[in-house]
Amino acid sequence: KNEVEQSPQNLTAQEGEFITINCSYSVGISALHWLQQHPGGGIVSLFMLSSGKKKHGRLIATINIQEKHSSLHITASHPRDSAVYICAASQDGNKLVFGAGTILRVKS
Amino acid sequence: KAGVTQTPRYLIKTRGQQVTLSCSPISGHRSVSWYQQTPGQGLQFLFEYFSETQRNKGNFPGRFSGRQFSNSRSEMNVSTLELGDSALYLCASSWDRVGNTEAFFGQGTRLTVV
């Protein structure tokens, strides 16, 4: 079993829909990161959280430390949100352990 | 403020050769981590450098090595290249290594081994 599990693997949504991506982890962490990767490879950090909830624009990330679970929500999705979303757990300093990623496609 | 810079962006090498990749972190960041991304294995941690010292190492063979200079720039080296080393290599810089500091990623170096 992977230390960081993400679901779903693939997600297709219509523009405007509310999207949720889930991440569960089985190891002790110092923080949970949500990352976005577009074709071409570059990775952008969306959120880093160790408790509670964070919001940035249409993106919301939550974490439940007791349940070892985090969610990334996208409200009013748009085709430009199409990307791979990856959750990653910080361990041992800055070592990141990654989920397999969720490929999101938003259709107009 | 300049972001994380990785050079080169693309590289084609032959089996058996060696390669050196470079990563310049954001100014002031002292931690540089390296990752390998392949379609089969996803993103995997290679190693982390902080203040010129390797602080953590992933589960990769000794052909993969790295170093960090006094200006925090880091290089990773892969010797005796194998076809399976073809991957996107990403580095990330952080201000510190307390674990809950944000990671900033470079655009990556895409290595193809033929």
Coordinates of C-alpha atoms in Angstrom, one line a residue:
Chain A
K1 CA 0.0 0.0 0.0
N2 CA 1.3 3.4 -1.0
E3 CA 2.0 5.8 1.9
V4 CA 0.0 8.5 0.1
E5 CA -3.2 7.5 -1.8
Q6 CA -5.1 9.9 -4.1
S7 CA -8.6 9.5 -5.6
P8 CA -9.9 9.7 -8.2
Q9 CA -7.1 8.9 -10.7
N10 CA -9.0 10.6 -13.5
L11 CA -11.7 13.2 -13.4
T12 CA -13.7 14.8 -16.1
A13 CA -16.0 17.7 -15.3
Q14 CA -18.2 20.2 -17.0
E15 CA -17.2 23.9 -16.7
G16 CA -18.8 25.3 -13.6
E17 CA -18.9 22.1 -11.6
F18 CA -17.6 21.7 -8.0
I19 CA -14.7 19.3 -7.9
T20 CA -13.2 17.4 -5.0
I21 CA -9.9 15.4 -5.0
N22 CA -9.1 13.3 -2.0
C23 CA -5.8 12.3 -0.4
S24 CA -5.2 9.9 2.4
Y25 CA -1.8 9.2 4.0
S26 CA -0.6 6.5 6.3
V27 CA 2.5 8.0 7.7
G28 CA 3.4 10.8 10.1
I29 CA 3.8 14.1 8.3
S30 CA 4.8 17.6 9.1
A31 CA 2.7 19.1 6.4
L32 CA 0.5 18.1 3.4
H33 CA 1.1 19.8 0.0
W34 CA -1.2 20.2 -2.9
L35 CA 0.6 20.7 -6.2
Q36 CA -0.5 21.4 -9.8
Q37 CA 1.4 20.1 -12.8
H38 CA 0.6 21.2 -16.4
P39 CA 1.8 19.5 -19.6
G40 CA 5.4 20.3 -20.0
G41 CA 6.2 19.3 -16.5
G42 CA 6.5 22.4 -14.3
I43 CA 5.0 22.0 -10.8
V44 CA 3.3 24.8 -8.9
S45 CA 2.6 24.7 -5.2
L46 CA -1.0 25.4 -4.5
F47 CA -1.2 24.8 -0.8
M48 CA 0.8 23.6 2.2
L49 CA -1.2 22.9 5.3
S50 CA -0.7 21.2 8.6
S51 CA -4.1 21.8 10.0
G52 CA -7.5 23.2 9.2
K53 CA -8.4 24.8 5.9
K54 CA -6.9 27.2 3.4
K55 CA -8.5 29.1 0.6
H56 CA -7.0 30.8 -2.5
G57 CA -9.4 32.1 -5.1
R58 CA -11.6 29.2 -6.2
L59 CA -9.4 26.6 -4.6
I60 CA -9.9 25.3 -1.1
A61 CA -7.8 22.7 0.8
T62 CA -8.7 21.0 4.0
I63 CA -6.9 18.6 6.2
N64 CA -8.1 16.3 9.0
I65 CA -5.0 15.2 11.0
Q66 CA -6.8 12.6 13.1
E67 CA -8.3 10.9 10.0
K68 CA -5.1 11.5 8.0
H69 CA -7.1 12.8 5.1
S70 CA -7.0 15.9 3.0
S71 CA -9.2 17.3 0.2
L72 CA -8.7 19.8 -2.5
H73 CA -11.9 21.5 -3.8
I74 CA -12.3 23.6 -6.9
T75 CA -15.4 25.8 -7.1
A76 CA -16.8 27.0 -10.4
S77 CA -14.3 24.9 -12.4
H78 CA -12.9 26.2 -15.7
P79 CA -11.1 24.6 -18.6
R80 CA -7.9 26.3 -17.5
D81 CA -8.0 24.2 -14.3
S82 CA -7.3 21.2 -16.4
A83 CA -4.0 19.8 -15.1
V84 CA -2.6 17.0 -12.9
Y85 CA -3.2 17.6 -9.2
I86 CA -0.8 15.9 -6.8
C87 CA -0.8 15.6 -3.0
A88 CA 2.4 15.2 -1.2
A89 CA 3.4 14.6 2.4
S90 CA 6.4 16.2 4.0
Q91 CA 8.6 13.8 6.0
D92 CA 12.0 14.0 7.5
G93 CA 12.6 17.6 6.7
N94 CA 11.8 18.5 3.1
K95 CA 11.4 14.9 1.8
L96 CA 8.1 14.7 -0.1
V97 CA 6.2 11.5 -0.6
F98 CA 3.8 11.9 -3.5
G99 CA 0.4 10.5 -4.4
A100 CA -0.1 9.2 -7.9
G101 CA -1.9 12.3 -9.1
T102 CA -5.3 13.1 -10.3
I103 CA -5.7 14.0 -14.0
L104 CA -8.4 16.6 -14.2
R105 CA -10.1 17.6 -17.4
V106 CA -12.7 20.4 -17.4
K107 CA -14.8 20.6 -20.5
S108 CA -16.4 23.8 -21.7
Chain B
K1 CA 12.3 37.4 -7.4
A2 CA 13.6 34.8 -9.7
G3 CA 12.2 31.3 -9.4
V4 CA 14.0 28.0 -9.3
T5 CA 16.1 27.5 -12.4
Q6 CA 17.1 24.1 -13.8
T7 CA 19.5 23.6 -16.6
P8 CA 19.5 22.2 -19.1
R9 CA 15.8 21.8 -19.9
Y10 CA 16.3 18.9 -22.3
L11 CA 19.1 16.4 -22.6
I12 CA 19.7 13.3 -24.7
K13 CA 22.4 10.9 -23.6
T14 CA 23.6 7.5 -24.6
R15 CA 23.6 4.4 -22.3
G16 CA 26.8 4.3 -20.3
Q17 CA 27.4 8.0 -20.3
Q18 CA 27.1 10.2 -17.3
V19 CA 25.1 13.4 -16.9
T20 CA 25.1 16.4 -14.6
L21 CA 22.0 18.5 -14.0
S22 CA 22.0 21.9 -12.3
C23 CA 19.5 23.6 -10.0
S24 CA 19.7 27.2 -8.8
P25 CA 17.3 27.8 -5.9
I26 CA 15.4 30.9 -5.1
S27 CA 17.7 33.5 -3.5
G28 CA 17.9 32.9 0.3
H29 CA 16.6 29.3 0.1
R30 CA 19.0 26.9 1.7
S31 CA 17.3 23.5 1.0
V32 CA 17.3 21.9 -2.4
S33 CA 15.6 18.5 -3.0
W34 CA 15.7 16.4 -6.1
Y35 CA 13.0 14.2 -7.6
Q36 CA 12.6 11.8 -10.5
Q37 CA 9.3 11.6 -12.3
T38 CA 8.5 8.6 -14.6
P39 CA 5.2 7.4 -16.1
G40 CA 5.6 4.1 -14.3
Q41 CA 6.8 5.2 -10.8
G42 CA 5.4 8.7 -10.6
L43 CA 7.4 11.2 -8.5
Q44 CA 10.1 9.8 -6.3
F45 CA 12.4 11.5 -3.8
L46 CA 16.1 11.3 -4.7
F47 CA 17.9 13.4 -2.1
E48 CA 17.9 16.7 -0.1
Y49 CA 20.7 19.1 0.5
F50 CA 20.9 21.7 3.1
S51 CA 23.9 23.9 3.9
E52 CA 26.1 21.9 1.5
T53 CA 25.3 18.6 3.3
Q54 CA 23.1 15.7 2.1
R55 CA 20.4 15.4 4.8
N56 CA 18.2 12.7 3.3
K57 CA 18.4 10.2 0.5
G58 CA 15.8 8.2 -1.3
N59 CA 16.0 4.6 -2.5
F60 CA 18.1 5.0 -5.6
P61 CA 21.4 3.3 -6.5
G62 CA 24.7 4.9 -5.9
R63 CA 24.9 5.9 -9.5
F64 CA 22.8 8.9 -8.5
S65 CA 24.7 11.5 -6.5
G66 CA 24.6 15.2 -5.8
R67 CA 26.2 18.1 -4.1
Q68 CA 25.4 21.6 -3.0
F69 CA 27.6 24.6 -3.2
S70 CA 28.1 27.4 -0.8
N71 CA 25.7 29.6 -2.8
S72 CA 23.0 26.8 -2.4
R73 CA 23.1 25.9 -6.0
S74 CA 22.9 22.1 -6.4
E75 CA 24.0 19.6 -9.0
M76 CA 23.0 16.0 -9.4
N77 CA 25.0 13.5 -11.3
V78 CA 24.0 10.2 -12.8
S79 CA 26.8 7.9 -13.9
T80 CA 26.6 4.9 -16.2
L81 CA 23.2 5.9 -17.6
E82 CA 20.6 3.2 -18.2
L83 CA 17.5 3.4 -20.4
G84 CA 15.4 3.4 -17.3
D85 CA 17.0 6.7 -16.1
S86 CA 15.0 8.5 -18.8
A87 CA 12.7 10.8 -16.8
L88 CA 11.8 14.3 -15.8
Y89 CA 14.2 15.4 -13.0
L90 CA 12.8 18.1 -10.8
C91 CA 14.4 20.1 -8.1
A92 CA 12.6 22.1 -5.4
S93 CA 13.9 24.7 -3.1
S94 CA 12.7 25.7 0.4
W95 CA 13.8 28.4 2.8
D96 CA 14.5 25.9 5.6
R97 CA 14.1 22.2 6.3
V98 CA 11.7 22.1 9.1
G99 CA 9.3 20.3 6.9
N100 CA 6.4 22.7 6.9
T101 CA 8.0 25.2 4.6
E102 CA 6.7 25.6 1.1
A103 CA 8.5 23.9 -1.7
F104 CA 9.1 25.8 -5.0
F105 CA 9.8 23.7 -8.0
G106 CA 11.8 24.3 -11.1
Q107 CA 10.6 23.5 -14.6
G108 CA 12.6 20.3 -14.7
T109 CA 15.2 18.7 -16.9
R110 CA 13.9 16.0 -19.3
L111 CA 16.5 13.4 -19.7
T112 CA 16.3 10.9 -22.5
V113 CA 18.7 7.9 -22.6
V114 CA 19.1 6.2 -25.9

